[in-house]
Amino acid sequence: RRVLFRSDNVLADRLAKDSAKKNGYSGDEFGIQQIFVSTLSSLEVPTLGLSVFDGNGLSHDNRVSPRTIATLLLKIKDNPEFKPVVEGLPTAGATGTLRNRFIKAAPSAVGLVQAKTGWINNSVSLAGYVDVGNQKYVFAVIADHVKPYERYRAQARIAIDRMLGTIAAPPSVS
């Protein structure tokens, strides 16, 4: 939970390396790639095009598709084994790395989006769950080729937040 909630990159990388070693792989980038592929495959999540060089997503050589992310989120959504992961996602306008997001750009989504943020130079991402009435939907958005300045990354975040704001809706009262 702490890794997701606080976006703790050091701990995320350590967990990936330790997990690789515990499962018989090396603790380097090759072992991390192997444990990611092995784990995702065991959950029947597609790994086509997946390249993992670290456990925190900070390497420019990392590659993951929105389909892989969304499928993983769908597979773990109702699985009790992954409850800490799902519950560890920050909530729009309320907690963690989403505490200050959505409030101005998409107030209708405050409290209705639980997601993990990400960014590296010219990419901004957000993946998680959005409540639409009594349903919870999975989403994964990657804005790529964003100019590598914070001003442009902020614009990409606002666009993503607004997009989710158009579909987020509180449960209807019966």
CSV table of C-alpha atoms in Angstrom, one decimal:
chain,number,residue,atom,x,y,z
A,1,ARG,CA,0.0,0.0,0.0
A,2,ARG,CA,2.8,2.4,0.9
A,3,VAL,CA,4.5,2.0,-2.4
A,4,LEU,CA,1.4,2.9,-4.3
A,5,PHE,CA,0.0,5.5,-1.9
A,6,ARG,CA,3.2,7.5,-1.7
A,7,SER,CA,4.6,6.5,-5.0
A,8,ASP,CA,7.8,5.3,-3.3
A,9,ASN,CA,10.1,4.5,-6.2
A,10,VAL,CA,13.0,3.3,-4.1
A,11,LEU,CA,10.8,0.7,-2.3
A,12,ALA,CA,9.1,-0.3,-5.6
A,13,ASP,CA,12.4,-1.1,-7.2
A,14,ARG,CA,13.6,-3.0,-4.1
A,15,LEU,CA,10.4,-5.1,-4.0
A,16,ALA,CA,10.8,-6.0,-7.7
A,17,LYS,CA,14.5,-7.0,-7.2
A,18,ASP,CA,13.7,-9.0,-4.0
A,19,SER,CA,10.7,-10.7,-5.7
A,20,ALA,CA,12.9,-11.7,-8.7
A,21,LYS,CA,15.6,-13.2,-6.3
A,22,LYS,CA,13.0,-15.0,-4.2
A,23,ASN,CA,11.7,-16.7,-7.3
A,24,GLY,CA,15.0,-17.8,-8.5
A,25,TYR,CA,15.9,-15.0,-10.9
A,26,SER,CA,18.7,-12.6,-10.7
A,27,GLY,CA,18.1,-9.2,-9.0
A,28,ASP,CA,19.2,-7.2,-12.0
A,29,GLU,CA,17.1,-5.9,-15.0
A,30,PHE,CA,17.0,-9.4,-16.6
A,31,GLY,CA,15.6,-11.0,-13.4
A,32,ILE,CA,13.1,-8.1,-13.0
A,33,GLN,CA,11.9,-8.7,-16.6
A,34,GLN,CA,11.5,-12.4,-16.0
A,35,ILE,CA,9.5,-12.0,-12.8
A,36,PHE,CA,7.2,-9.4,-14.4
A,37,VAL,CA,6.6,-11.7,-17.4
A,38,SER,CA,6.2,-14.8,-15.1
A,39,THR,CA,3.8,-13.1,-12.8
A,40,LEU,CA,1.7,-11.4,-15.5
A,41,SER,CA,1.5,-14.6,-17.5
A,42,SER,CA,0.3,-16.5,-14.4
A,43,LEU,CA,-2.6,-14.0,-14.2
A,44,GLU,CA,-3.2,-14.4,-18.0
A,45,VAL,CA,-2.2,-10.8,-18.6
A,46,PRO,CA,-0.7,-10.2,-22.1
A,47,THR,CA,3.0,-9.2,-22.0
A,48,LEU,CA,3.5,-8.4,-25.7
A,49,GLY,CA,6.0,-5.6,-26.0
A,50,LEU,CA,6.7,-5.5,-22.2
A,51,SER,CA,10.3,-4.3,-21.4
A,52,VAL,CA,11.1,-3.8,-17.8
A,53,PHE,CA,14.5,-2.5,-16.7
A,54,ASP,CA,13.7,-1.4,-13.2
A,55,GLY,CA,11.0,-2.0,-10.6
A,56,ASN,CA,9.8,1.6,-10.3
A,57,GLY,CA,9.2,2.6,-13.9
A,58,LEU,CA,11.8,5.3,-14.1
A,59,SER,CA,14.0,3.9,-16.8
A,60,HIS,CA,13.5,5.4,-20.3
A,61,ASP,CA,13.8,1.8,-21.6
A,62,ASN,CA,10.7,0.5,-19.8
A,63,ARG,CA,7.8,-0.3,-22.1
A,64,VAL,CA,4.3,-1.4,-21.2
A,65,SER,CA,1.0,-1.1,-23.1
A,66,PRO,CA,-2.2,0.3,-21.7
A,67,ARG,CA,-3.8,-3.0,-22.6
A,68,THR,CA,-1.3,-4.8,-20.3
A,69,ILE,CA,-2.0,-2.4,-17.5
A,70,ALA,CA,-5.8,-2.4,-17.9
A,71,THR,CA,-5.9,-6.2,-18.1
A,72,LEU,CA,-3.9,-6.5,-14.9
A,73,LEU,CA,-6.2,-4.1,-13.1
A,74,LEU,CA,-9.2,-6.1,-14.3
A,75,LYS,CA,-7.7,-9.4,-13.1
A,76,ILE,CA,-6.8,-8.1,-9.6
A,77,LYS,CA,-10.0,-6.0,-9.1
A,78,ASP,CA,-12.0,-8.6,-7.2
A,79,ASN,CA,-9.2,-10.9,-6.2
A,80,PRO,CA,-8.7,-11.0,-2.4
A,81,GLU,CA,-5.0,-11.7,-2.8
A,82,PHE,CA,-4.6,-8.3,-4.4
A,83,LYS,CA,-6.9,-6.3,-2.1
A,84,PRO,CA,-4.0,-4.3,-0.6
A,85,VAL,CA,-3.0,-3.2,-4.1
A,86,VAL,CA,-6.5,-2.1,-5.1
A,87,GLU,CA,-7.1,-0.4,-1.7
A,88,GLY,CA,-3.6,1.2,-1.8
A,89,LEU,CA,-4.5,3.3,-4.9
A,90,PRO,CA,-4.8,7.0,-4.1
A,91,THR,CA,-8.3,8.6,-4.5
A,92,ALA,CA,-9.0,11.6,-6.7
A,93,GLY,CA,-9.1,14.9,-4.7
A,94,ALA,CA,-8.5,13.1,-1.4
A,95,THR,CA,-5.4,11.0,-0.9
A,96,GLY,CA,-1.8,10.3,-1.9
A,97,THR,CA,-0.6,11.5,-5.3
A,98,LEU,CA,-4.1,12.3,-6.3
A,99,ARG,CA,-4.8,14.5,-3.3
A,100,ASN,CA,-4.7,17.7,-5.4
A,101,ARG,CA,-5.8,16.3,-8.7
A,102,PHE,CA,-9.3,16.6,-10.2
A,103,ILE,CA,-10.4,19.3,-7.7
A,104,LYS,CA,-10.3,22.1,-10.3
A,105,ALA,CA,-10.1,20.3,-13.6
A,106,ALA,CA,-12.8,17.6,-13.0
A,107,PRO,CA,-14.6,18.1,-9.7
A,108,SER,CA,-17.3,15.6,-10.7
A,109,ALA,CA,-14.6,12.9,-10.5
A,110,VAL,CA,-13.4,13.7,-6.9
A,111,GLY,CA,-13.7,10.6,-4.8
A,112,LEU,CA,-14.7,8.5,-7.8
A,113,VAL,CA,-11.2,7.7,-9.3
A,114,GLN,CA,-8.7,5.5,-7.6
A,115,ALA,CA,-5.5,5.3,-9.6
A,116,LYS,CA,-1.7,5.3,-9.8
A,117,THR,CA,0.0,8.2,-11.4
A,118,GLY,CA,3.2,8.1,-13.5
A,119,TRP,CA,5.4,10.4,-15.4
A,120,ILE,CA,8.8,10.4,-17.0
A,121,ASN,CA,10.1,13.3,-19.1
A,122,ASN,CA,7.8,13.2,-22.1
A,123,SER,CA,5.1,10.8,-20.8
A,124,VAL,CA,2.3,11.1,-18.3
A,125,SER,CA,0.1,8.3,-17.2
A,126,LEU,CA,-2.8,7.4,-15.0
A,127,ALA,CA,-4.3,3.9,-14.5
A,128,GLY,CA,-6.8,2.6,-12.1
A,129,TYR,CA,-10.6,2.5,-11.5
A,130,VAL,CA,-13.4,5.0,-12.1
A,131,ASP,CA,-16.8,4.7,-10.5
A,132,VAL,CA,-19.7,5.2,-12.9
A,133,GLY,CA,-22.9,4.8,-11.0
A,134,ASN,CA,-22.9,1.4,-9.3
A,135,GLN,CA,-20.1,0.1,-11.6
A,136,LYS,CA,-16.4,0.3,-11.3
A,137,TYR,CA,-14.5,0.5,-14.6
A,138,VAL,CA,-10.8,0.0,-15.4
A,139,PHE,CA,-8.8,2.5,-17.3
A,140,ALA,CA,-5.2,3.1,-18.4
A,141,VAL,CA,-4.1,6.3,-20.1
A,142,ILE,CA,-0.6,7.1,-21.3
A,143,ALA,CA,0.0,10.5,-22.9
A,144,ASP,CA,3.2,10.2,-24.8
A,145,HIS,CA,5.4,12.7,-26.7
A,146,VAL,CA,4.5,15.4,-24.2
A,147,LYS,CA,7.1,18.2,-24.3
A,148,PRO,CA,9.5,17.5,-21.5
A,149,TYR,CA,8.6,20.5,-19.3
A,150,GLU,CA,6.4,20.5,-16.3
A,151,ARG,CA,4.0,23.0,-17.9
A,152,TYR,CA,3.1,20.5,-20.6
A,153,ARG,CA,3.0,17.5,-18.3
A,154,ALA,CA,0.5,19.5,-16.2
A,155,GLN,CA,-1.6,20.2,-19.3
A,156,ALA,CA,-1.6,16.4,-20.1
A,157,ARG,CA,-2.7,15.6,-16.5
A,158,ILE,CA,-5.6,18.1,-16.8
A,159,ALA,CA,-6.7,16.6,-20.1
A,160,ILE,CA,-6.7,13.1,-18.5
A,161,ASP,CA,-8.6,14.3,-15.4
A,162,ARG,CA,-11.2,16.0,-17.6
A,163,MET,CA,-11.7,12.9,-19.7
A,164,LEU,CA,-12.3,10.8,-16.6
A,165,GLY,CA,-14.6,13.6,-15.2
A,166,THR,CA,-16.9,13.2,-18.2
A,167,ILE,CA,-17.6,9.5,-17.3
A,168,ALA,CA,-17.3,9.4,-13.5
A,169,ALA,CA,-20.6,9.5,-11.7
A,170,PRO,CA,-21.7,8.7,-8.1
A,171,PRO,CA,-24.0,5.7,-7.5
A,172,SER,CA,-27.6,6.5,-8.2
A,173,VAL,CA,-30.0,6.5,-5.2
A,174,SER,CA,-32.8,4.0,-5.6
